[in-house]
PDB file of C-alpha atoms in Angstrom:
ATOM      1  CA  MET A   1     -19.072   1.793  -4.145  1.00 89.00           C
ATOM      2  CA  THR A   2     -15.858   2.724  -2.802  1.00 94.00           C
ATOM      3  CA  VAL A   3     -13.646   0.966  -0.202  1.00 95.00           C
ATOM      4  CA  LEU A   4     -13.341   3.616   2.541  1.00 96.00           C
ATOM      5  CA  ARG A   5     -10.727   2.490   5.443  1.00 95.00           C
ATOM      6  CA  CYS A   6     -11.725   4.249   8.639  1.00 95.00           C
ATOM      7  CA  THR A   7      -9.624   4.556  11.917  1.00 95.00           C
ATOM      8  CA  THR A   8     -11.322   3.046  14.977  1.00 94.00           C
ATOM      9  CA  LYS A   9     -12.159   6.628  16.017  1.00 95.00           C
ATOM     10  CA  LEU A  10     -14.108   7.588  12.828  1.00 96.00           C
ATOM     11  CA  LEU A  11     -15.773   4.049  12.457  1.00 95.00           C
ATOM     12  CA  LYS A  12     -17.152   4.555  16.277  1.00 94.00           C
ATOM     13  CA  ARG A  13     -18.507   8.298  15.150  1.00 94.00           C
ATOM     14  CA  LEU A  14     -20.184   6.609  11.881  1.00 93.00           C
ATOM     15  CA  HIS A  15     -21.791   3.806  14.358  1.00 91.00           C
ATOM     16  CA  HIS A  16     -19.989   0.971  12.808  1.00 89.00           C
ATOM     17  CA  ALA A  17     -18.323  -1.885  14.456  1.00 85.00           C
ATOM     18  CA  ALA A  18     -14.640  -0.949  15.674  1.00 80.00           C
ATOM     19  CA  LYS A  19     -13.407  -4.139  13.579  1.00 84.00           C
ATOM     20  CA  PRO A  20     -15.587  -4.372  10.402  1.00 84.00           C
ATOM     21  CA  PRO A  21     -15.420  -7.310   8.207  1.00 84.00           C
ATOM     22  CA  GLU A  22     -12.873  -6.806   5.091  1.00 88.00           C
ATOM     23  CA  PRO A  23     -14.705  -5.161   2.196  1.00 87.00           C
ATOM     24  CA  LEU A  24     -14.853  -6.621  -1.171  1.00 84.00           C
ATOM     25  CA  PRO A  25     -12.603  -4.836  -3.634  1.00 81.00           C
ATOM     26  CA  GLN A  26     -14.301  -2.353  -5.765  1.00 83.00           C
ATOM     27  CA  ALA A  27     -13.888  -1.199  -9.300  1.00 84.00           C
ATOM     28  CA  ASN A  28     -13.426   2.743  -8.987  1.00 89.00           C
ATOM     29  CA  PRO A  29     -10.374   3.961 -10.785  1.00 93.00           C
ATOM     30  CA  LEU A  30      -8.615   5.222  -7.754  1.00 95.00           C
ATOM     31  CA  GLY A  31      -9.009   2.444  -5.592  1.00 93.00           C
ATOM     32  CA  GLU A  32      -9.244   2.469  -1.691  1.00 95.00           C
ATOM     33  CA  TRP A  33      -9.516   5.720   0.376  1.00 96.00           C
ATOM     34  CA  TYR A  34      -8.544   6.243   3.951  1.00 97.00           C
ATOM     35  CA  ALA A  35     -10.143   8.498   6.540  1.00 97.00           C
ATOM     36  CA  ASP A  36      -9.730   9.929  10.021  1.00 97.00           C
ATOM     37  CA  ILE A  37     -11.756  12.383  11.972  1.00 97.00           C
ATOM     38  CA  ASP A  38     -10.382  15.365  13.899  1.00 96.00           C
ATOM     39  CA  VAL A  39     -11.671  18.370  15.798  1.00 95.00           C
ATOM     40  CA  TRP A  40     -10.269  21.906  15.093  1.00 93.00           C
ATOM     41  CA  ASP A  41     -12.345  24.746  17.226  1.00 92.00           C
ATOM     42  CA  ARG A  42     -14.907  22.504  18.522  1.00 93.00           C
ATOM     43  CA  LYS A  43     -15.636  21.539  14.914  1.00 94.00           C
ATOM     44  CA  PRO A  44     -15.075  18.009  13.664  1.00 97.00           C
ATOM     45  CA  PHE A  45     -13.625  17.430  10.309  1.00 97.00           C
ATOM     46  CA  VAL A  46     -12.929  14.403   8.430  1.00 97.00           C
ATOM     47  CA  VAL A  47      -9.558  13.743   6.408  1.00 98.00           C
ATOM     48  CA  MET A  48     -10.115  11.333   3.320  1.00 98.00           C
ATOM     49  CA  LEU A  49      -6.644  10.240   1.510  1.00 97.00           C
ATOM     50  CA  ASN A  50      -6.619   8.334  -1.538  1.00 96.00           C
ATOM     51  CA  GLY A  51      -4.027   5.481  -0.967  1.00 93.00           C
ATOM     52  CA  ALA A  52      -3.007   5.469  -4.867  1.00 93.00           C
ATOM     53  CA  THR A  53      -2.545   8.957  -5.628  1.00 95.00           C
ATOM     54  CA  GLY A  54      -2.326  11.054  -2.210  1.00 95.00           C
ATOM     55  CA  ALA A  55      -5.666  13.233  -3.166  1.00 96.00           C
ATOM     56  CA  THR A  56      -7.118  14.499  -0.221  1.00 97.00           C
ATOM     57  CA  LEU A  57     -10.745  15.523   0.631  1.00 97.00           C
ATOM     58  CA  VAL A  58     -11.576  17.720   3.931  1.00 97.00           C
ATOM     59  CA  LEU A  59     -14.926  17.365   4.999  1.00 97.00           C
ATOM     60  CA  ASN A  60     -17.510  18.586   7.637  1.00 97.00           C
ATOM     61  CA  GLY A  61     -17.649  15.989  10.304  1.00 96.00           C
ATOM     62  CA  SER A  62     -20.699  16.850  12.110  1.00 95.00           C
ATOM     63  CA  ALA A  63     -23.128  13.953  13.039  1.00 95.00           C
ATOM     64  CA  ALA A  64     -25.618  15.380  10.280  1.00 94.00           C
ATOM     65  CA  MET A  65     -22.769  15.499   7.560  1.00 95.00           C
ATOM     66  CA  LEU A  66     -21.433  12.216   8.601  1.00 95.00           C
ATOM     67  CA  ARG A  67     -24.920  10.505   7.669  1.00 95.00           C
ATOM     68  CA  VAL A  68     -24.239  11.953   3.958  1.00 96.00           C
ATOM     69  CA  LEU A  69     -20.426  11.602   3.915  1.00 96.00           C
ATOM     70  CA  HIS A  70     -20.492   9.973   0.476  1.00 96.00           C
ATOM     71  CA  GLU A  71     -22.363  12.834  -0.885  1.00 97.00           C
ATOM     72  CA  ARG A  72     -20.277  15.443   0.404  1.00 97.00           C
ATOM     73  CA  ALA A  73     -16.941  13.511  -0.663  1.00 97.00           C
ATOM     74  CA  LEU A  74     -18.816  13.454  -4.302  1.00 96.00           C
ATOM     75  CA  LEU A  75     -19.369  17.029  -4.347  1.00 97.00           C
ATOM     76  CA  GLN A  76     -15.982  17.955  -3.365  1.00 97.00           C
ATOM     77  CA  PHE A  77     -14.316  15.615  -5.416  1.00 97.00           C
ATOM     78  CA  ALA A  78     -16.139  16.824  -8.197  1.00 97.00           C
ATOM     79  CA  SER A  79     -15.565  20.569  -7.444  1.00 97.00           C
ATOM     80  CA  LEU A  80     -11.769  19.864  -7.239  1.00 97.00           C
ATOM     81  CA  CYS A  81     -11.567  17.805 -10.484  1.00 96.00           C
ATOM     82  CA  GLU A  82     -13.481  20.733 -12.303  1.00 96.00           C
ATOM     83  CA  HIS A  83     -10.988  23.374 -10.367  1.00 96.00           C
ATOM     84  CA  PHE A  84      -7.925  21.543 -11.954  1.00 95.00           C
ATOM     85  CA  GLY A  85      -9.327  20.775 -15.364  1.00 94.00           C
ATOM     86  CA  ILE A  86      -9.578  17.056 -14.871  1.00 95.00           C
ATOM     87  CA  HIS A  87     -12.388  15.252 -16.875  1.00 93.00           C
ATOM     88  CA  GLY A  88     -13.326  12.084 -18.533  1.00 94.00           C
ATOM     89  CA  PRO A  89     -14.781   8.738 -17.995  1.00 96.00           C
ATOM     90  CA  ASN A  90     -12.497   7.806 -15.225  1.00 95.00           C
ATOM     91  CA  VAL A  91     -13.654  10.518 -13.254  1.00 96.00           C
ATOM     92  CA  ASP A  92     -17.346   9.904 -13.920  1.00 95.00           C
ATOM     93  CA  ALA A  93     -16.477   6.363 -12.596  1.00 95.00           C
ATOM     94  CA  GLU A  94     -15.123   7.610  -9.603  1.00 95.00           C
ATOM     95  CA  LEU A  95     -17.742   9.832  -9.011  1.00 96.00           C
ATOM     96  CA  HIS A  96     -20.110   6.906  -9.493  1.00 95.00           C
ATOM     97  CA  GLY A  97     -18.440   5.228  -6.909  1.00 94.00           C
ATOM     98  CA  PHE A  98     -19.078   7.773  -4.480  1.00 95.00           C
ATOM     99  CA  ASP A  99     -22.522   7.992  -5.370  1.00 95.00           C
ATOM    100  CA  ALA A 100     -23.109   4.229  -4.575  1.00 94.00           C
ATOM    101  CA  GLY A 101     -21.654   4.874  -0.960  1.00 94.00           C
ATOM    102  CA  PHE A 102     -18.887   3.502   1.068  1.00 94.00           C
ATOM    103  CA  ALA A 103     -17.995  -0.251   1.973  1.00 93.00           C
ATOM    104  CA  PHE A 104     -16.268   0.505   5.198  1.00 94.00           C
ATOM    105  CA  GLY A 105     -13.192  -1.478   6.316  1.00 93.00           C
ATOM    106  CA  PRO A 106     -10.260  -1.365   8.814  1.00 93.00           C
ATOM    107  CA  THR A 107      -7.028   0.440   8.101  1.00 93.00           C
ATOM    108  CA  ARG A 108      -4.150  -1.695   6.607  1.00 90.00           C
ATOM    109  CA  ASP A 109      -1.389   0.710   5.746  1.00 92.00           C
ATOM    110  CA  ARG A 110       0.700   2.677   8.338  1.00 93.00           C
ATOM    111  CA  SER A 111       2.192   4.941   6.069  1.00 92.00           C
ATOM    112  CA  LEU A 112      -1.093   6.168   4.663  1.00 94.00           C
ATOM    113  CA  LEU A 113      -2.139   6.793   8.579  1.00 94.00           C
ATOM    114  CA  SER A 114       0.911   9.021   8.690  1.00 95.00           C
ATOM    115  CA  SER A 115       0.034  10.850   5.684  1.00 94.00           C
ATOM    116  CA  ILE A 116      -3.504  11.625   7.139  1.00 96.00           C
ATOM    117  CA  ASN A 117      -1.807  12.790  10.376  1.00 96.00           C
ATOM    118  CA  GLN A 118       0.458  14.990   8.144  1.00 95.00           C
ATOM    119  CA  ARG A 119      -2.735  16.440   6.438  1.00 95.00           C
ATOM    120  CA  LYS A 120      -4.399  17.096   9.741  1.00 96.00           C
ATOM    121  CA  TYR A 121      -1.819  18.967  10.944  1.00 95.00           C
ATOM    122  CA  GLY A 122      -1.416  20.961   7.815  1.00 94.00           C
ATOM    123  CA  ALA A 123      -5.464  21.609   7.942  1.00 95.00           C
ATOM    124  CA  TRP A 124      -5.187  22.916  11.532  1.00 94.00           C
ATOM    125  CA  MET A 125      -2.586  25.268  10.357  1.00 94.00           C
ATOM    126  CA  GLY A 126      -4.517  26.467   7.574  1.00 93.00           C
ATOM    127  CA  PHE A 127      -7.813  26.845   9.532  1.00 94.00           C
ATOM    128  CA  GLU A 128      -5.935  28.788  12.179  1.00 91.00           C
ATOM    129  CA  HIS A 129      -3.437  30.952  10.582  1.00 92.00           C
ATOM    130  CA  ASN A 130      -4.715  31.517   7.166  1.00 90.00           C
ATOM    131  CA  GLY A 131      -8.521  31.399   7.529  1.00 89.00           C
ATOM    132  CA  TYR A 132      -8.819  28.481   4.998  1.00 92.00           C
ATOM    133  CA  SER A 133     -12.083  26.632   4.299  1.00 94.00           C
ATOM    134  CA  LEU A 134     -12.296  22.758   4.048  1.00 95.00           C
ATOM    135  CA  VAL A 135     -12.111  22.712   0.435  1.00 95.00           C
ATOM    136  CA  ASP A 136      -9.088  25.255   0.299  1.00 95.00           C
ATOM    137  CA  VAL A 137      -7.108  22.913   2.492  1.00 96.00           C
ATOM    138  CA  ALA A 138      -8.000  20.052   0.104  1.00 96.00           C
ATOM    139  CA  ARG A 139      -6.976  21.916  -2.901  1.00 96.00           C
ATOM    140  CA  LEU A 140      -3.616  22.912  -1.510  1.00 94.00           C
ATOM    141  CA  ASP A 141      -2.971  19.237  -0.643  1.00 95.00           C
ATOM    142  CA  TRP A 142      -3.608  18.332  -4.414  1.00 95.00           C
ATOM    143  CA  ASP A 143      -1.042  20.557  -5.410  1.00 92.00           C
ATOM    144  CA  GLY A 144       1.469  19.495  -2.456  1.00 92.00           C
ATOM    145  CA  LEU A 145       3.649  16.576  -2.292  1.00 92.00           C
ATOM    146  CA  PHE A 146       2.966  12.764  -1.383  1.00 92.00           C
ATOM    147  CA  GLN A 147       5.330   9.970  -0.525  1.00 89.00           C
ATOM    148  CA  HIS A 148       4.235   6.254  -0.386  1.00 89.00           C
ATOM    149  CA  PRO A 149       6.752   3.216  -0.399  1.00 85.00           C
ATOM    150  CA  ALA A 150       4.687   1.585  -3.148  1.00 87.00           C
ATOM    151  CA  LEU A 151       4.990   4.628  -5.738  1.00 86.00           C
ATOM    152  CA  GLY A 152       8.980   4.308  -5.723  1.00 84.00           C
ATOM    153  CA  ARG A 153      10.955   7.349  -6.719  1.00 80.00           C
ATOM    154  CA  ASN A 154       9.757   9.997  -9.189  1.00 77.00           C
ATOM    155  CA  THR A 155      11.857   9.856 -12.104  1.00 76.00           C
ATOM    156  CA  VAL A 156      10.758  12.992 -13.397  1.00 73.00           C
ATOM    157  CA  HIS A 157      12.215  15.205 -10.477  1.00 71.00           C
ATOM    158  CA  ASN A 158      14.312  12.279  -9.065  1.00 73.00           C
ATOM    159  CA  MET A 159      12.817  12.316  -5.808  1.00 78.00           C
ATOM    160  CA  GLU A 160      10.670  10.326  -3.374  1.00 85.00           C
ATOM    161  CA  TYR A 161       7.917  12.399  -3.786  1.00 89.00           C
ATOM    162  CA  HIS A 162       4.916  12.822  -6.023  1.00 88.00           C
ATOM    163  CA  ARG A 163       2.520  15.386  -6.692  1.00 91.00           C
ATOM    164  CA  PRO A 164      -1.011  14.150  -6.052  1.00 95.00           C
ATOM    165  CA  LEU A 165      -2.361  16.230  -8.934  1.00 95.00           C
ATOM    166  CA  ASP A 166       0.341  14.414 -11.424  1.00 93.00           C
ATOM    167  CA  LEU A 167      -0.885  11.072 -10.261  1.00 93.00           C
ATOM    168  CA  LEU A 168      -4.384  11.716 -10.412  1.00 94.00           C
ATOM    169  CA  LEU A 169      -3.918  13.009 -13.932  1.00 94.00           C
ATOM    170  CA  GLN A 170      -2.077   9.616 -14.663  1.00 92.00           C
ATOM    171  CA  ARG A 171      -5.145   7.623 -13.082  1.00 91.00           C
ATOM    172  CA  LEU A 172      -7.914   9.645 -14.455  1.00 90.00           C
ATOM    173  CA  GLY A 173      -6.840  11.694 -17.422  1.00 77.00           C
TER     174      GLY A 173
END
Protein backbone atom coordinates (compact mmCIF):
# COMPACT_ATOMS: atom_id res chain seq x y z
CA MET A 1 0.00 0.00 0.00
CA THR A 2 1.14 3.54 -0.73
CA VAL A 3 0.42 6.62 1.38
CA LEU A 4 -1.31 9.27 -0.74
CA ARG A 5 -1.58 12.65 0.97
CA CYS A 6 -4.44 14.51 -0.70
CA THR A 7 -5.69 18.07 -0.64
CA THR A 8 -9.14 18.60 0.86
CA LYS A 9 -10.53 19.17 -2.64
CA LEU A 10 -9.32 15.78 -3.86
CA LEU A 11 -10.43 13.99 -0.67
CA LYS A 12 -13.92 15.39 -1.22
CA ARG A 13 -13.95 14.11 -4.83
CA LEU A 14 -12.78 10.70 -3.57
CA HIS A 15 -15.64 10.69 -1.00
CA HIS A 16 -13.27 10.56 1.98
CA ALA A 17 -13.37 12.61 5.17
CA ALA A 18 -11.79 16.05 4.84
CA LYS A 19 -9.50 15.23 7.77
CA PRO A 20 -8.73 11.51 7.50
CA PRO A 21 -6.78 9.81 10.27
CA GLU A 22 -3.01 9.71 9.94
CA PRO A 23 -2.08 6.65 7.82
CA LEU A 24 0.50 4.15 9.01
CA PRO A 25 3.91 4.41 7.31
CA GLN A 26 4.27 2.06 4.37
CA ALA A 27 7.31 0.20 3.09
CA ASN A 28 7.32 1.28 -0.56
CA PRO A 29 10.76 2.51 -1.72
CA LEU A 30 9.70 6.05 -2.70
CA GLY A 31 7.65 6.79 0.39
CA GLU A 32 4.67 9.14 0.38
CA TRP A 33 2.99 10.74 -2.60
CA TYR A 34 1.04 14.02 -2.60
CA ALA A 35 -1.96 14.67 -4.86
CA ASP A 36 -4.33 17.40 -5.96
CA ILE A 37 -7.06 17.66 -8.56
CA ASP A 38 -7.64 20.45 -11.05
CA VAL A 39 -9.64 21.10 -14.21
CA TRP A 40 -8.51 22.11 -17.67
CA ASP A 41 -11.02 22.59 -20.50
CA ARG A 42 -13.75 21.10 -18.27
CA LYS A 43 -11.70 17.89 -17.88
CA PRO A 44 -10.45 17.06 -14.38
CA PHE A 45 -6.92 15.78 -13.92
CA VAL A 46 -4.97 14.61 -10.87
CA VAL A 47 -1.36 15.56 -10.27
CA MET A 48 0.56 13.17 -8.00
CA LEU A 49 4.00 14.17 -6.75
CA ASN A 50 6.44 11.95 -4.92
CA GLY A 51 7.77 13.78 -1.88
CA ALA A 52 11.22 12.18 -1.96
CA THR A 53 12.06 12.52 -5.65
CA GLY A 54 9.73 15.04 -7.27
CA ALA A 55 8.51 12.41 -9.74
CA THR A 56 5.13 13.42 -11.13
CA LEU A 57 2.16 11.43 -12.39
CA VAL A 58 -0.65 13.24 -14.25
CA LEU A 59 -3.84 11.18 -14.38
CA ASN A 60 -7.42 11.49 -15.59
CA GLY A 61 -9.55 12.85 -12.74
CA SER A 62 -13.01 11.87 -13.94
CA ALA A 63 -15.31 10.14 -11.45
CA ALA A 64 -14.80 6.75 -13.12
CA MET A 65 -11.01 7.12 -13.15
CA LEU A 66 -10.88 8.25 -9.51
CA ARG A 67 -12.40 4.89 -8.54
CA VAL A 68 -9.36 3.15 -10.07
CA LEU A 69 -6.78 5.86 -9.33
CA HIS A 70 -4.26 3.37 -7.91
CA GLU A 71 -4.45 1.25 -11.08
CA ARG A 72 -3.98 4.27 -13.35
CA ALA A 73 -1.04 5.42 -11.21
CA LEU A 74 0.52 1.96 -11.44
CA LEU A 75 0.20 1.91 -15.23
CA GLN A 76 1.62 5.40 -15.75
CA PHE A 77 4.47 4.85 -13.30
CA ALA A 78 5.36 1.54 -14.98
CA SER A 79 5.28 3.08 -18.46
CA LEU A 80 7.47 6.02 -17.39
CA CYS A 81 9.97 3.70 -15.71
CA GLU A 82 10.07 1.65 -18.91
CA HIS A 83 10.51 4.81 -21.02
CA PHE A 84 13.49 5.95 -18.92
CA GLY A 85 14.96 2.44 -18.58
CA ILE A 86 14.49 2.13 -14.82
CA HIS A 87 14.17 -1.52 -13.78
CA GLY A 88 14.78 -3.65 -10.74
CA PRO A 89 13.31 -4.96 -7.52
CA ASN A 90 12.70 -1.49 -6.07
CA VAL A 91 10.57 -0.53 -9.09
CA ASP A 92 8.62 -3.77 -8.62
CA ALA A 93 8.17 -2.94 -4.92
CA GLU A 94 6.82 0.52 -5.76
CA LEU A 95 4.45 -0.98 -8.33
CA HIS A 96 3.31 -3.51 -5.73
CA GLY A 97 2.54 -0.60 -3.38
CA PHE A 98 0.36 1.02 -6.05
CA ASP A 99 -1.33 -2.30 -6.76
CA ALA A 100 -2.28 -2.72 -3.09
CA GLY A 101 -4.10 0.63 -3.17
CA PHE A 102 -3.74 3.91 -1.32
CA ALA A 103 -3.81 4.79 2.36
CA PHE A 104 -5.21 8.33 2.23
CA GLY A 105 -3.96 11.03 4.53
CA PRO A 106 -4.01 14.81 4.87
CA THR A 107 -1.22 16.93 3.43
CA ARG A 108 1.62 17.95 5.76
CA ASP A 109 4.24 19.69 3.63
CA ARG A 110 3.52 23.14 2.19
CA SER A 111 6.64 23.02 0.02
CA LEU A 112 5.30 19.93 -1.78
CA LEU A 113 1.91 21.60 -2.22
CA SER A 114 3.69 24.53 -3.87
CA SER A 115 5.51 22.08 -6.15
CA ILE A 116 2.18 20.48 -7.10
CA ASN A 117 0.78 23.91 -7.98
CA GLN A 118 3.81 24.51 -10.22
CA ARG A 119 3.22 21.13 -11.89
CA LYS A 120 -0.46 21.97 -12.44
CA TYR A 121 0.47 25.27 -14.07
CA GLY A 122 2.97 23.45 -16.29
CA ALA A 123 0.29 20.93 -17.21
CA TRP A 124 -2.12 23.70 -18.21
CA MET A 125 0.57 25.25 -20.42
CA GLY A 126 1.42 21.88 -21.96
CA PHE A 127 -2.23 21.06 -22.66
CA GLU A 128 -3.09 24.49 -24.01
CA HIS A 129 -0.06 25.46 -26.06
CA ASN A 130 1.59 22.19 -27.02
CA GLY A 131 -1.28 19.70 -27.12
CA TYR A 132 0.49 17.39 -24.66
CA SER A 133 -1.21 14.32 -23.26
CA LEU A 134 -1.31 13.51 -19.54
CA VAL A 135 1.66 11.16 -19.79
CA ASP A 136 3.65 13.68 -21.89
CA VAL A 137 3.34 16.25 -19.10
CA ALA A 138 4.47 13.69 -16.49
CA ARG A 139 7.39 12.55 -18.67
CA LEU A 140 8.65 16.11 -19.10
CA ASP A 141 8.42 16.72 -15.34
CA TRP A 142 10.60 13.65 -14.65
CA ASP A 143 13.30 15.28 -16.74
CA GLY A 144 12.76 18.73 -15.18
CA LEU A 145 13.86 20.24 -11.87
CA PHE A 146 12.69 19.73 -8.28
CA GLN A 147 13.53 21.60 -5.10
CA HIS A 148 12.73 20.63 -1.54
CA PRO A 149 14.38 21.88 1.67
CA ALA A 150 14.99 18.32 2.90
CA LEU A 151 17.15 17.53 -0.14
CA GLY A 152 19.73 20.25 0.41
CA ARG A 153 22.03 21.38 -2.36
CA ASN A 154 22.75 19.37 -5.47
CA THR A 155 26.50 18.78 -5.07
CA VAL A 156 26.95 17.66 -8.68
CA HIS A 157 25.65 20.90 -10.18
CA ASN A 158 26.12 23.16 -7.13
CA MET A 159 22.52 24.37 -7.01
CA GLU A 160 19.42 23.86 -4.90
CA TYR A 161 17.54 22.01 -7.66
CA HIS A 162 17.61 18.29 -8.40
CA ARG A 163 16.42 16.32 -11.38
CA PRO A 164 13.60 13.93 -10.41
CA LEU A 165 15.03 11.35 -12.80
CA ASP A 166 18.40 11.39 -11.01
CA LEU A 167 16.68 11.06 -7.62
CA LEU A 168 14.57 8.17 -8.94
CA LEU A 169 17.66 6.38 -10.23
CA GLN A 170 19.34 6.79 -6.83
CA ARG A 171 16.36 5.37 -4.95
CA LEU A 172 15.20 2.71 -7.40
CA GLY A 173 18.27 1.77 -9.42
